[in-house]
Coordinates of C-alpha atoms in Angstrom, one line a residue:
M1 CA -8.7 9.2 10.9
R2 CA -5.5 11.2 11.4
I3 CA -2.8 11.9 8.6
I4 CA 0.7 12.7 9.1
H5 CA 2.7 14.1 6.1
F6 CA 6.4 13.6 5.4
N7 CA 8.6 15.0 2.8
E8 CA 11.8 12.7 3.0
P9 CA 13.0 10.7 0.9
W10 CA 9.8 12.0 -1.0
K11 CA 6.3 13.0 -0.3
H12 CA 4.4 10.2 1.6
F13 CA 2.0 9.9 4.5
E14 CA 1.0 7.8 7.5
V15 CA -2.5 7.2 8.4
Y16 CA -3.8 6.4 12.0
D17 CA -7.2 4.9 13.0
F18 CA -8.1 4.2 9.3
I19 CA -10.5 1.6 10.6
S20 CA -12.1 1.2 14.2
N21 CA -11.2 -1.6 16.6
N22 CA -14.5 -3.4 15.7
E23 CA -13.7 -3.1 12.0
H24 CA -10.1 -4.4 12.7
K25 CA -11.6 -7.6 14.5
E26 CA -14.1 -8.0 11.6
I27 CA -11.2 -7.9 9.0
K28 CA -9.0 -10.3 11.0
K29 CA -11.8 -12.7 10.7
L30 CA -11.8 -12.2 6.9
F31 CA -8.2 -13.2 7.0
K32 CA -9.0 -16.5 8.4
T33 CA -11.0 -17.5 5.4
F34 CA -8.0 -17.3 3.0
P35 CA -5.2 -19.8 3.0
D36 CA -1.8 -19.0 4.5
P37 CA 1.4 -18.9 2.5
R38 CA 4.2 -21.5 3.0
P39 CA 5.7 -21.0 6.4
T40 CA 8.7 -19.0 5.2
N41 CA 9.7 -16.8 2.3
D42 CA 6.1 -16.6 0.6
R43 CA 3.5 -14.2 -0.2
I44 CA -0.1 -14.8 -1.1
S45 CA -2.6 -12.1 -2.3
H46 CA -6.2 -12.2 -2.8
K47 CA -8.3 -9.6 -4.6
I48 CA -11.3 -8.6 -2.4
E49 CA -14.3 -6.2 -2.4
N50 CA -15.4 -4.4 0.7
K51 CA -17.8 -1.7 1.0
M52 CA -16.5 -0.1 4.3
L53 CA -12.8 -0.2 2.9
R54 CA -13.8 1.4 -0.1
E55 CA -15.8 4.3 1.6
R56 CA -13.0 5.0 3.9
F57 CA -10.4 5.0 1.1
I58 CA -12.7 7.5 -0.8
E59 CA -12.8 9.6 2.6
L60 CA -8.9 9.6 2.6
L61 CA -8.7 10.6 -1.0
R62 CA -11.0 13.6 -0.1
L63 CA -8.7 14.5 2.9
L64 CA -5.7 14.3 0.8
N65 CA -7.4 16.3 -2.0
V66 CA -6.7 13.7 -4.6
K67 CA -9.1 14.2 -7.5
W68 CA -10.4 11.2 -9.0
N69 CA -13.4 10.2 -11.1
E70 CA -15.0 6.7 -11.4
N71 CA -15.2 6.9 -15.1
K72 CA -11.3 7.5 -15.3
H73 CA -10.2 5.6 -12.1
S74 CA -10.9 2.4 -10.1
I75 CA -10.2 1.3 -6.7
H76 CA -8.3 -2.0 -6.2
M77 CA -8.2 -4.0 -2.9
E78 CA -5.7 -6.9 -2.2
L79 CA -5.6 -8.9 1.0
D80 CA -1.9 -9.8 1.6
K81 CA -0.4 -12.7 3.8
I82 CA 3.3 -12.7 3.9
S83 CA 5.3 -15.2 5.8
P84 CA 8.6 -14.6 7.5
K85 CA 11.8 -14.3 5.7
F86 CA 10.2 -12.8 2.4
K87 CA 11.9 -9.9 0.6
F88 CA 10.3 -7.9 -2.3
Q89 CA 12.8 -6.0 -4.4
I90 CA 13.2 -2.1 -4.6
H91 CA 10.7 -0.6 -7.1
T92 CA 8.4 2.0 -8.3
D93 CA 4.8 1.1 -8.8
I94 CA 3.3 0.6 -12.3
W95 CA 2.3 3.9 -13.8
T96 CA -1.4 3.1 -13.8
K97 CA -1.2 3.3 -10.0
V98 CA -2.1 6.8 -8.7
L99 CA -2.1 6.3 -5.0
S100 CA -1.1 3.4 -2.9
L101 CA -2.2 2.8 0.8
I102 CA -0.9 -0.2 2.7
I103 CA -3.4 -0.9 5.9
H104 CA -1.7 -2.9 8.7
I105 CA -3.6 -5.7 10.0
S106 CA -1.4 -7.8 12.0
E107 CA -0.4 -6.6 15.3
T108 CA 3.5 -6.6 14.7
G109 CA 5.5 -5.8 11.9
H110 CA 7.5 -3.1 10.1
G111 CA 6.3 -0.6 7.4
T112 CA 7.2 0.0 3.9
R113 CA 10.9 0.9 3.3
L114 CA 11.5 4.2 1.4
Y115 CA 14.5 4.8 -0.6
S116 CA 16.4 7.9 -2.1
S117 CA 15.9 8.5 -5.9
H118 CA 19.3 9.9 -6.4
K119 CA 21.1 8.7 -9.4
S120 CA 24.8 8.7 -8.5
F121 CA 26.3 5.4 -8.2
D122 CA 27.1 5.7 -4.2
E123 CA 23.7 6.8 -3.4
W124 CA 21.6 4.6 -5.7
R125 CA 18.5 3.5 -3.8
T126 CA 19.7 4.4 -0.2
L127 CA 17.3 3.3 2.4
V128 CA 16.3 6.6 4.1
R129 CA 13.1 5.7 6.2
T130 CA 10.9 2.8 7.2
M131 CA 7.3 3.7 7.7
N132 CA 5.7 3.1 11.3
W133 CA 3.8 -0.1 11.8
T134 CA 0.3 1.0 12.8
P135 CA -2.2 -1.6 13.2
R136 CA -5.6 -0.2 12.0
G137 CA -3.6 2.3 10.1
G138 CA -0.8 2.4 7.5
G139 CA 1.1 4.3 5.1
G140 CA 0.9 5.4 1.4
F141 CA 1.9 7.9 -1.4
L142 CA 1.1 9.2 -4.6
R143 CA 3.0 7.3 -7.4
T144 CA 5.8 9.2 -9.2
D145 CA 9.1 8.0 -11.0
E146 CA 11.0 8.7 -7.7
T147 CA 8.9 6.6 -5.3
Y148 CA 11.3 3.7 -4.9
H149 CA 10.1 1.4 -1.9
S150 CA 10.1 -2.2 -0.9
F151 CA 8.7 -4.3 1.8
D152 CA 9.9 -7.6 3.6
T153 CA 9.4 -9.7 6.5
I154 CA 13.2 -10.5 7.0
E155 CA 13.1 -9.4 10.7
D156 CA 9.7 -10.8 11.3
N157 CA 8.9 -14.3 13.0
M158 CA 4.9 -13.9 12.5
M159 CA 2.7 -13.5 9.4
R160 CA 2.4 -10.3 8.2
Q161 CA -1.0 -9.3 7.2
T162 CA -1.9 -6.1 5.3
I163 CA -4.6 -4.7 2.8
L164 CA -3.3 -3.0 -0.2
L165 CA -5.7 -0.1 -1.6
T166 CA -4.9 1.4 -4.8
L167 CA -6.4 4.2 -6.9
R168 CA -5.6 3.3 -10.5
Q169 CA -6.2 4.9 -13.9
N170 CA -8.7 3.0 -16.2
K171 CA -7.5 4.4 -19.6
N172 CA -4.2 5.3 -21.5
W173 CA -5.1 9.1 -21.9
I174 CA -2.6 9.1 -24.7
T175 CA -4.1 6.4 -26.9
G176 CA -7.6 6.5 -25.4
E177 CA -7.4 2.6 -25.0
D178 CA -9.0 0.9 -21.9
Y179 CA -6.5 -1.1 -19.8
I180 CA -7.2 -4.7 -19.0
I181 CA -7.0 -4.9 -15.3

């Protein structure tokens, strides 16, 4: 696994060889067991559990020096199928997400779009960079109030297949209450 760090428009990373060629083939088989979205402008997500992906994600967290504790955090996995002409709005992740990683499964596509967090009217949410599309790898970031991003398949003519891995907080450390996830 190889990680490249970037600072613009904010700190994020791309990961290469997150999974092996054989693991990639097995995951592509898994995608065939779930229904497809409508042919255009649709997205279907499925929560999954996968021991290999979990262990690889934990390895990535260690490489990134991300501190986590199984009593305070949980790992979530979503298999996503997104048909052509779909667009998700510019957003920051919910504050319970600590780190998000998108693994690219389909052979073609384009990565997450990253936007500036400037507050001036003329610069509000300016597209700064699109992460590279790297089958068997992907891109990610630690969540902050400035990590504005989006994803789409506007330019695509094939189904986009990804796996979203997130590290999430289990408790509200102000109130001490458990989150219902």
